[in-house]
Amino acid sequence: MNPAAFVSSLGLALAVLFVRPVRAGSLLESMDQEVSAHYQKAKDAIVKVHAQYAASFAGYPLAAAHRVGTGFFVDAEGRLITSASVVDGTTNCWVEWRGENLPAKLLGRDPLTNLALLQVAQRTPFLTAGNSADLRVGSMVIAIGFPYDRPSEPSVGFVSGFDIKCGAHSFVTSHFRAGCRLRPGQGGGPVLNARGEVVGIAVAAHQDDQCYVLPMNAAKKIVADLRDHGAPQYGWIGLSVTERPLAAISNAPQWQVFVEQVYSNTPAAAAGFQNRDVLLTIHTNAVGRAADLLNTMFHHNSGDKLAFTVLRKGATQEVRLVVGTRPAEPALPPPPLTATPALKMLPVTTSPGK
């Protein structure tokens, strides 16, 4: 070995020898500092939402009741997101921010995503939206809200999965599960990623100390609809699908999505969809799971034109249709008082006159 190479090798060996071992505690300390910094930066744009609503018993009016939840500003114009269950049936709502009670106007609400859009009449700070499509199982998230009408607090967890349903409850688009234990009052609060950007809104609490979060990419669509139209603008094609696993490749199951039923007098029926058609693509997007169709349709409105590729009787063909308007949801009776649903995100209800 020539002298120069020897000196270089010796220097590398000494550098490796004297590198200080990374303390396990330093990782936790770094995480602690990051969570605290994100919370401190975000909390001024997070507000306590109050709603007053008429209450009655056996047909007799009672004193106005009071709900409290969480919301956060999404732009400098004073618009904020909260949970629809906080402002459902409200006769008066306001936000508590910087020690003041600011009157809030309800711009619209969407029961299907449990989202509502309000506005106050002044300029406000707002949270930066992140790309929720970047989340993966194991991604760290920070949920912030006002539990039990107390001061706001952060709750740290990790993304544990992506679902289109929970038990008998079906979502209108994929939600992600996070291991953050949320309590009444925290519904409608922001969920941040490791960079402090909003990647979702806490819309439901699960019985296993997890929460369901509406991804921010989906929330943007609903916010735009509520801002521009006062109501969500859901598209609809009129078919139901199911999925089945095929043979596993490299221990990863492959799935096939096929049409289970085509409803009469719908865009799907007019386009010529048939039962047992296998969905392959929508435009250039591959359809590998039922969630792919659900998530694609979530972002399309009535009048949009879509091109599907389907497999029918062993041959591929294209099916084109124009998206229709989603029919109104049938009114459901309220659950019994003894019900303990798996999905819930209740606002805090306080005594009248608080």
Protein backbone atom coordinates (compact mmCIF):
# COMPACT_ATOMS: atom_id res chain seq x y z
CA MET A 1 0.00 0.00 0.00
CA ASN A 2 1.44 3.40 -0.94
CA PRO A 3 1.90 5.99 1.84
CA ALA A 4 -0.98 8.22 0.69
CA ALA A 5 -3.45 5.33 0.69
CA PHE A 6 -2.20 4.21 4.12
CA VAL A 7 -2.71 7.67 5.62
CA SER A 8 -6.19 7.88 4.10
CA SER A 9 -7.17 4.46 5.48
CA LEU A 10 -5.76 5.33 8.91
CA GLY A 11 -7.70 8.59 8.99
CA LEU A 12 -10.95 6.80 8.12
CA ALA A 13 -10.35 4.19 10.81
CA LEU A 14 -9.66 6.83 13.45
CA ALA A 15 -12.76 8.78 12.39
CA VAL A 16 -14.93 5.66 12.77
CA LEU A 17 -13.28 4.84 16.10
CA PHE A 18 -13.95 8.23 17.64
CA VAL A 19 -17.48 8.81 16.33
CA ARG A 20 -19.75 9.27 19.35
CA PRO A 21 -22.49 6.63 19.52
CA VAL A 22 -25.96 8.03 18.89
CA ARG A 23 -27.93 8.06 22.12
CA ALA A 24 -31.39 6.54 21.87
CA GLY A 25 -32.62 9.38 24.02
CA SER A 26 -31.49 11.97 21.49
CA LEU A 27 -34.06 10.70 18.99
CA LEU A 28 -36.85 11.10 21.54
CA GLU A 29 -35.55 14.52 22.52
CA SER A 30 -35.53 15.58 18.87
CA MET A 31 -39.09 14.30 18.40
CA ASP A 32 -40.18 16.08 21.58
CA GLN A 33 -38.74 19.36 20.31
CA GLU A 34 -40.31 18.95 16.86
CA VAL A 35 -43.78 18.18 18.21
CA SER A 36 -43.61 21.12 20.61
CA ALA A 37 -42.41 23.45 17.84
CA HIS A 38 -45.17 22.38 15.44
CA TYR A 39 -47.80 22.77 18.15
CA GLN A 40 -46.60 26.23 19.16
CA LYS A 41 -46.50 27.37 15.52
CA ALA A 42 -49.94 25.98 14.66
CA LYS A 43 -52.00 26.75 17.75
CA ASP A 44 -52.76 30.39 16.89
CA ALA A 45 -54.67 29.25 13.78
CA ILE A 46 -56.66 26.63 15.75
CA VAL A 47 -59.86 27.80 17.39
CA LYS A 48 -62.55 26.63 19.74
CA VAL A 49 -65.89 26.50 17.90
CA HIS A 50 -69.09 27.22 19.83
CA ALA A 51 -72.60 26.51 18.56
CA GLN A 52 -75.94 27.24 20.11
CA TYR A 53 -78.96 25.22 19.03
CA ALA A 54 -82.57 24.83 19.98
CA ALA A 55 -83.33 21.85 22.20
CA SER A 56 -86.66 20.27 22.97
CA PHE A 57 -88.12 17.38 24.94
CA ALA A 58 -91.37 15.63 24.03
CA GLY A 59 -92.19 18.53 21.73
CA TYR A 60 -91.60 21.20 24.38
CA PRO A 61 -88.82 23.76 23.76
CA LEU A 62 -86.00 23.94 26.30
CA ALA A 63 -83.34 26.54 26.91
CA ALA A 64 -80.80 26.75 24.11
CA ALA A 65 -78.06 24.10 24.39
CA HIS A 66 -74.40 24.71 23.67
CA ARG A 67 -71.84 22.59 21.78
CA VAL A 68 -68.08 23.07 21.68
CA GLY A 69 -65.63 21.63 19.16
CA THR A 70 -62.39 22.40 17.34
CA GLY A 71 -61.71 24.19 14.07
CA PHE A 72 -58.82 25.78 12.20
CA PHE A 73 -58.35 28.57 9.69
CA VAL A 74 -57.60 27.50 6.11
CA ASP A 75 -56.98 30.93 4.55
CA ALA A 76 -56.30 34.55 5.41
CA GLU A 77 -59.92 35.52 4.68
CA GLY A 78 -61.17 34.05 7.96
CA ARG A 79 -62.56 30.77 6.60
CA LEU A 80 -62.23 27.79 8.91
CA ILE A 81 -62.98 24.08 8.90
CA THR A 82 -64.73 22.27 11.73
CA SER A 83 -66.79 19.14 12.25
CA ALA A 84 -70.34 19.24 10.85
CA SER A 85 -71.57 17.54 14.02
CA VAL A 86 -70.55 20.62 16.03
CA VAL A 87 -72.72 23.03 14.03
CA ASP A 88 -75.54 20.67 13.05
CA GLY A 89 -78.85 22.46 13.63
CA THR A 90 -77.16 25.54 15.04
CA THR A 91 -79.02 28.81 15.42
CA ASN A 92 -75.90 30.75 16.37
CA CYS A 93 -72.19 29.93 16.20
CA TRP A 94 -68.98 31.72 17.06
CA VAL A 95 -65.29 31.00 17.51
CA GLU A 96 -63.12 31.65 20.51
CA TRP A 97 -59.81 33.07 19.30
CA ARG A 98 -57.15 35.18 21.01
CA GLY A 99 -59.42 35.71 23.98
CA GLU A 100 -62.32 37.03 21.88
CA ASN A 101 -65.62 35.55 20.74
CA LEU A 102 -65.98 36.20 17.00
CA PRO A 103 -69.36 35.66 15.29
CA ALA A 104 -69.07 33.01 12.58
CA LYS A 105 -71.17 32.52 9.46
CA LEU A 106 -71.93 28.95 8.41
CA LEU A 107 -71.04 28.73 4.70
CA GLY A 108 -72.09 25.09 4.33
CA ARG A 109 -71.80 21.60 5.75
CA ASP A 110 -71.39 18.08 4.44
CA PRO A 111 -72.76 15.24 6.61
CA LEU A 112 -71.06 12.59 4.45
CA THR A 113 -67.56 13.76 5.37
CA ASN A 114 -68.62 15.40 8.66
CA LEU A 115 -67.11 18.67 7.49
CA ALA A 116 -68.38 22.23 7.82
CA LEU A 117 -67.01 25.55 6.58
CA LEU A 118 -67.41 28.76 8.61
CA GLN A 119 -66.13 32.31 8.19
CA VAL A 120 -65.31 35.18 10.53
CA ALA A 121 -65.15 38.79 9.40
CA GLN A 122 -61.44 39.51 9.74
CA ARG A 123 -58.01 38.53 8.46
CA THR A 124 -56.56 35.47 10.14
CA PRO A 125 -53.47 33.27 10.24
CA PHE A 126 -53.96 29.87 8.65
CA LEU A 127 -52.39 26.45 8.53
CA THR A 128 -50.42 25.28 5.51
CA ALA A 129 -51.90 22.29 3.70
CA GLY A 130 -49.67 19.31 3.02
CA ASN A 131 -50.03 16.50 0.50
CA SER A 132 -51.93 13.71 2.24
CA ALA A 133 -51.05 11.36 -0.63
CA ASP A 134 -47.51 11.23 0.78
CA LEU A 135 -48.69 9.48 3.97
CA ARG A 136 -47.82 5.83 4.47
CA VAL A 137 -48.50 3.31 7.20
CA GLY A 138 -46.09 4.30 9.95
CA SER A 139 -46.06 8.04 9.13
CA MET A 140 -46.07 10.14 12.29
CA VAL A 141 -48.98 12.56 12.72
CA ILE A 142 -49.97 15.15 15.33
CA ALA A 143 -53.64 15.80 16.12
CA ILE A 144 -54.53 19.04 17.89
CA GLY A 145 -57.84 19.91 19.54
CA PHE A 146 -59.72 21.12 22.61
CA PRO A 147 -60.68 18.09 24.73
CA TYR A 148 -63.70 18.55 26.99
CA ASP A 149 -63.68 22.33 26.42
CA ARG A 150 -60.21 22.56 27.97
CA PRO A 151 -57.17 24.28 26.41
CA SER A 152 -55.85 22.79 23.19
CA GLU A 153 -53.34 19.96 23.29
CA PRO A 154 -51.44 17.80 20.82
CA SER A 155 -51.76 14.03 20.51
CA VAL A 156 -49.02 12.13 18.69
CA GLY A 157 -49.64 8.91 16.80
CA PHE A 158 -48.83 7.01 13.64
CA VAL A 159 -50.85 6.19 10.55
CA SER A 160 -52.07 2.63 10.99
CA GLY A 161 -54.08 2.09 7.82
CA PHE A 162 -56.34 3.40 5.06
CA ASP A 163 -60.01 2.35 4.96
CA ILE A 164 -63.13 2.96 2.91
CA LYS A 165 -65.38 1.59 5.63
CA CYS A 166 -65.50 0.84 9.34
CA GLY A 167 -67.88 -1.93 10.26
CA ALA A 168 -71.22 -1.13 8.66
CA HIS A 169 -70.28 2.50 8.03
CA SER A 170 -68.96 3.27 4.52
CA PHE A 171 -66.91 6.39 3.80
CA VAL A 172 -67.32 8.42 0.61
CA THR A 173 -63.56 8.38 0.11
CA SER A 174 -60.60 6.70 1.79
CA HIS A 175 -59.85 7.83 5.34
CA PHE A 176 -56.70 7.07 7.25
CA ARG A 177 -56.58 5.63 10.74
CA ALA A 178 -54.20 7.19 13.23
CA GLY A 179 -53.22 6.03 16.68
CA CYS A 180 -54.21 9.30 18.34
CA ARG A 181 -56.69 9.02 21.18
CA LEU A 182 -59.20 11.83 20.77
CA ARG A 183 -61.88 12.93 23.18
CA PRO A 184 -65.12 14.90 22.82
CA GLY A 185 -64.37 18.43 21.71
CA GLN A 186 -61.45 17.50 19.45
CA GLY A 187 -63.55 16.64 16.40
CA GLY A 188 -62.80 18.97 13.49
CA GLY A 189 -59.24 19.56 14.63
CA PRO A 190 -56.25 19.47 12.27
CA VAL A 191 -53.91 16.51 11.90
CA LEU A 192 -50.35 17.54 11.01
CA ASN A 193 -47.51 15.62 9.40
CA ALA A 194 -43.91 15.58 10.60
CA ARG A 195 -43.31 18.89 8.77
CA GLY A 196 -46.17 20.63 10.58
CA GLU A 197 -48.45 20.73 7.52
CA VAL A 198 -52.15 19.85 7.71
CA VAL A 199 -52.73 16.44 6.12
CA GLY A 200 -56.19 15.75 7.48
CA ILE A 201 -59.13 16.59 9.71
CA ALA A 202 -60.16 14.41 12.65
CA VAL A 203 -63.76 13.50 11.83
CA ALA A 204 -64.45 10.35 13.86
CA ALA A 205 -63.13 8.52 16.90
CA HIS A 206 -62.82 4.75 16.89
CA GLN A 207 -63.50 2.60 19.93
CA ASP A 208 -59.95 1.21 19.87
CA ASP A 209 -58.32 4.52 20.83
CA GLN A 210 -57.74 5.46 17.22
CA CYS A 211 -59.25 8.20 15.11
CA TYR A 212 -60.38 8.38 11.53
CA VAL A 213 -59.05 11.30 9.54
CA LEU A 214 -60.39 12.80 6.31
CA PRO A 215 -57.30 13.37 4.12
CA MET A 216 -56.58 17.00 3.31
CA ASN A 217 -56.56 16.34 -0.43
CA ALA A 218 -60.20 15.23 -0.13
CA ALA A 219 -61.09 18.05 2.29
CA LYS A 220 -59.90 20.65 -0.23
CA LYS A 221 -62.57 19.47 -2.66
CA ILE A 222 -65.34 19.77 -0.06
CA VAL A 223 -64.07 23.16 1.13
CA ALA A 224 -64.14 24.48 -2.46
CA ASP A 225 -67.67 23.13 -2.95
CA LEU A 226 -68.95 24.67 0.29
CA ARG A 227 -67.22 27.97 -0.45
CA ASP A 228 -68.50 28.25 -4.03
CA HIS A 229 -71.87 26.45 -3.84
CA GLY A 230 -72.80 26.17 -0.16
CA ALA A 231 -73.14 22.39 -0.52
CA PRO A 232 -70.99 19.45 -1.65
CA GLN A 233 -71.09 18.67 -5.37
CA TYR A 234 -70.82 14.90 -5.54
CA GLY A 235 -70.75 13.13 -8.87
CA TRP A 236 -72.43 9.75 -9.39
CA ILE A 237 -72.41 7.04 -12.02
CA GLY A 238 -74.88 4.50 -10.64
CA LEU A 239 -73.12 1.19 -10.15
CA SER A 240 -71.79 -0.86 -7.27
CA VAL A 241 -68.56 -2.82 -7.36
CA THR A 242 -66.91 -5.56 -5.38
CA GLU A 243 -63.36 -6.85 -5.26
CA ARG A 244 -61.82 -10.27 -5.03
CA PRO A 245 -58.23 -11.44 -4.54
CA LEU A 246 -56.40 -13.22 -7.32
CA ALA A 247 -53.32 -15.41 -7.03
CA ALA A 248 -50.57 -13.84 -4.93
CA ILE A 249 -47.45 -12.64 -6.73
CA SER A 250 -44.32 -12.41 -4.54
CA ASN A 251 -46.51 -12.87 -1.46
CA ALA A 252 -48.52 -9.75 -2.41
CA PRO A 253 -52.16 -10.49 -3.29
CA GLN A 254 -53.45 -9.07 -6.55
CA TRP A 255 -57.03 -7.81 -6.65
CA GLN A 256 -59.71 -7.55 -9.28
CA VAL A 257 -62.59 -5.05 -9.16
CA PHE A 258 -65.74 -5.99 -11.01
CA VAL A 259 -69.21 -4.54 -11.42
CA GLU A 260 -71.67 -6.11 -9.02
CA GLN A 261 -74.80 -4.19 -10.07
CA VAL A 262 -75.73 -1.54 -12.62
CA TYR A 263 -78.70 0.52 -11.47
CA SER A 264 -81.40 1.43 -13.97
CA ASN A 265 -81.81 4.96 -15.34
CA THR A 266 -78.26 5.95 -14.40
CA PRO A 267 -75.19 7.19 -16.31
CA ALA A 268 -73.64 3.70 -15.96
CA ALA A 269 -76.69 2.05 -17.50
CA ALA A 270 -76.80 4.59 -20.34
CA ALA A 271 -73.11 3.99 -21.04
CA GLY A 272 -73.64 0.24 -21.36
CA PHE A 273 -71.91 -1.11 -18.28
CA GLN A 274 -72.75 -4.72 -17.56
CA ASN A 275 -72.68 -6.86 -14.44
CA ARG A 276 -69.38 -8.75 -14.08
CA ASP A 277 -67.43 -6.18 -16.12
CA VAL A 278 -63.91 -6.02 -14.66
CA LEU A 279 -62.68 -2.43 -14.19
CA LEU A 280 -59.13 -1.96 -15.44
CA THR A 281 -58.61 1.81 -15.75
CA ILE A 282 -60.31 5.18 -15.37
CA HIS A 283 -58.62 7.44 -17.90
CA THR A 284 -54.99 6.41 -17.36
CA ASN A 285 -55.38 5.48 -13.69
CA ALA A 286 -55.28 1.76 -12.93
CA VAL A 287 -58.11 0.29 -10.86
CA GLY A 288 -56.66 -2.34 -8.52
CA ARG A 289 -58.96 -1.98 -5.52
CA ALA A 290 -62.50 -0.73 -4.92
CA ALA A 291 -60.95 2.29 -3.17
CA ASP A 292 -59.40 3.38 -6.47
CA LEU A 293 -62.85 3.83 -8.02
CA LEU A 294 -64.27 5.47 -4.89
CA ASN A 295 -61.43 7.95 -4.57
CA THR A 296 -61.49 8.85 -8.27
CA MET A 297 -65.23 9.44 -8.27
CA PHE A 298 -65.00 11.56 -5.11
CA HIS A 299 -63.11 14.24 -7.04
CA HIS A 300 -65.46 14.34 -10.06
CA ASN A 301 -68.59 16.45 -10.39
CA SER A 302 -71.75 16.19 -12.43
CA GLY A 303 -71.05 16.79 -16.11
CA ASP A 304 -67.49 15.44 -16.09
CA LYS A 305 -66.69 12.95 -18.85
CA LEU A 306 -64.94 9.70 -17.92
CA ALA A 307 -63.46 6.91 -20.00
CA PHE A 308 -63.24 3.42 -18.47
CA THR A 309 -61.40 0.38 -19.75
CA VAL A 310 -63.16 -2.85 -18.81
CA LEU A 311 -62.56 -6.53 -19.34
CA ARG A 312 -65.72 -8.19 -20.66
CA LYS A 313 -65.85 -11.85 -21.65
CA GLY A 314 -62.09 -12.00 -22.08
CA ALA A 315 -61.78 -8.88 -24.24
CA THR A 316 -60.99 -5.28 -23.28
CA GLN A 317 -63.17 -2.41 -24.39
CA GLU A 318 -63.73 1.24 -23.60
CA VAL A 319 -66.86 2.58 -21.91
CA ARG A 320 -67.49 6.34 -21.87
CA LEU A 321 -69.99 8.17 -19.70
CA VAL A 322 -71.00 11.59 -18.38
CA VAL A 323 -71.05 11.81 -14.57
CA GLY A 324 -74.48 12.50 -13.06
CA THR A 325 -75.60 14.13 -9.80
CA ARG A 326 -75.62 12.02 -6.68
CA PRO A 327 -79.18 11.40 -5.41
CA ALA A 328 -80.11 12.81 -2.03
CA GLU A 329 -79.28 10.53 0.89
CA PRO A 330 -82.35 9.03 2.58
CA ALA A 331 -83.03 10.40 6.05
CA LEU A 332 -82.04 7.89 8.73
CA PRO A 333 -83.68 7.64 12.15
CA PRO A 334 -81.46 8.69 15.07
CA PRO A 335 -79.72 5.84 16.91
CA PRO A 336 -81.20 4.72 20.24
CA LEU A 337 -79.76 6.35 23.34
CA THR A 338 -78.26 3.02 24.39
CA ALA A 339 -76.34 2.59 21.12
CA THR A 340 -72.55 2.50 21.33
CA PRO A 341 -71.43 3.02 17.73
CA ALA A 342 -67.92 2.11 16.67
CA LEU A 343 -67.60 5.49 14.99
CA LYS A 344 -68.24 8.69 16.86
CA MET A 345 -66.79 12.13 17.28
CA LEU A 346 -69.07 13.99 19.62
CA PRO A 347 -68.70 17.67 20.40
CA VAL A 348 -68.82 18.71 24.03
CA THR A 349 -72.33 19.67 25.11
CA THR A 350 -72.42 22.07 28.02
CA SER A 351 -75.20 23.42 30.18
CA PRO A 352 -77.37 26.21 28.74
CA GLY A 353 -76.11 29.71 29.17
CA LYS A 354 -72.41 28.90 29.57
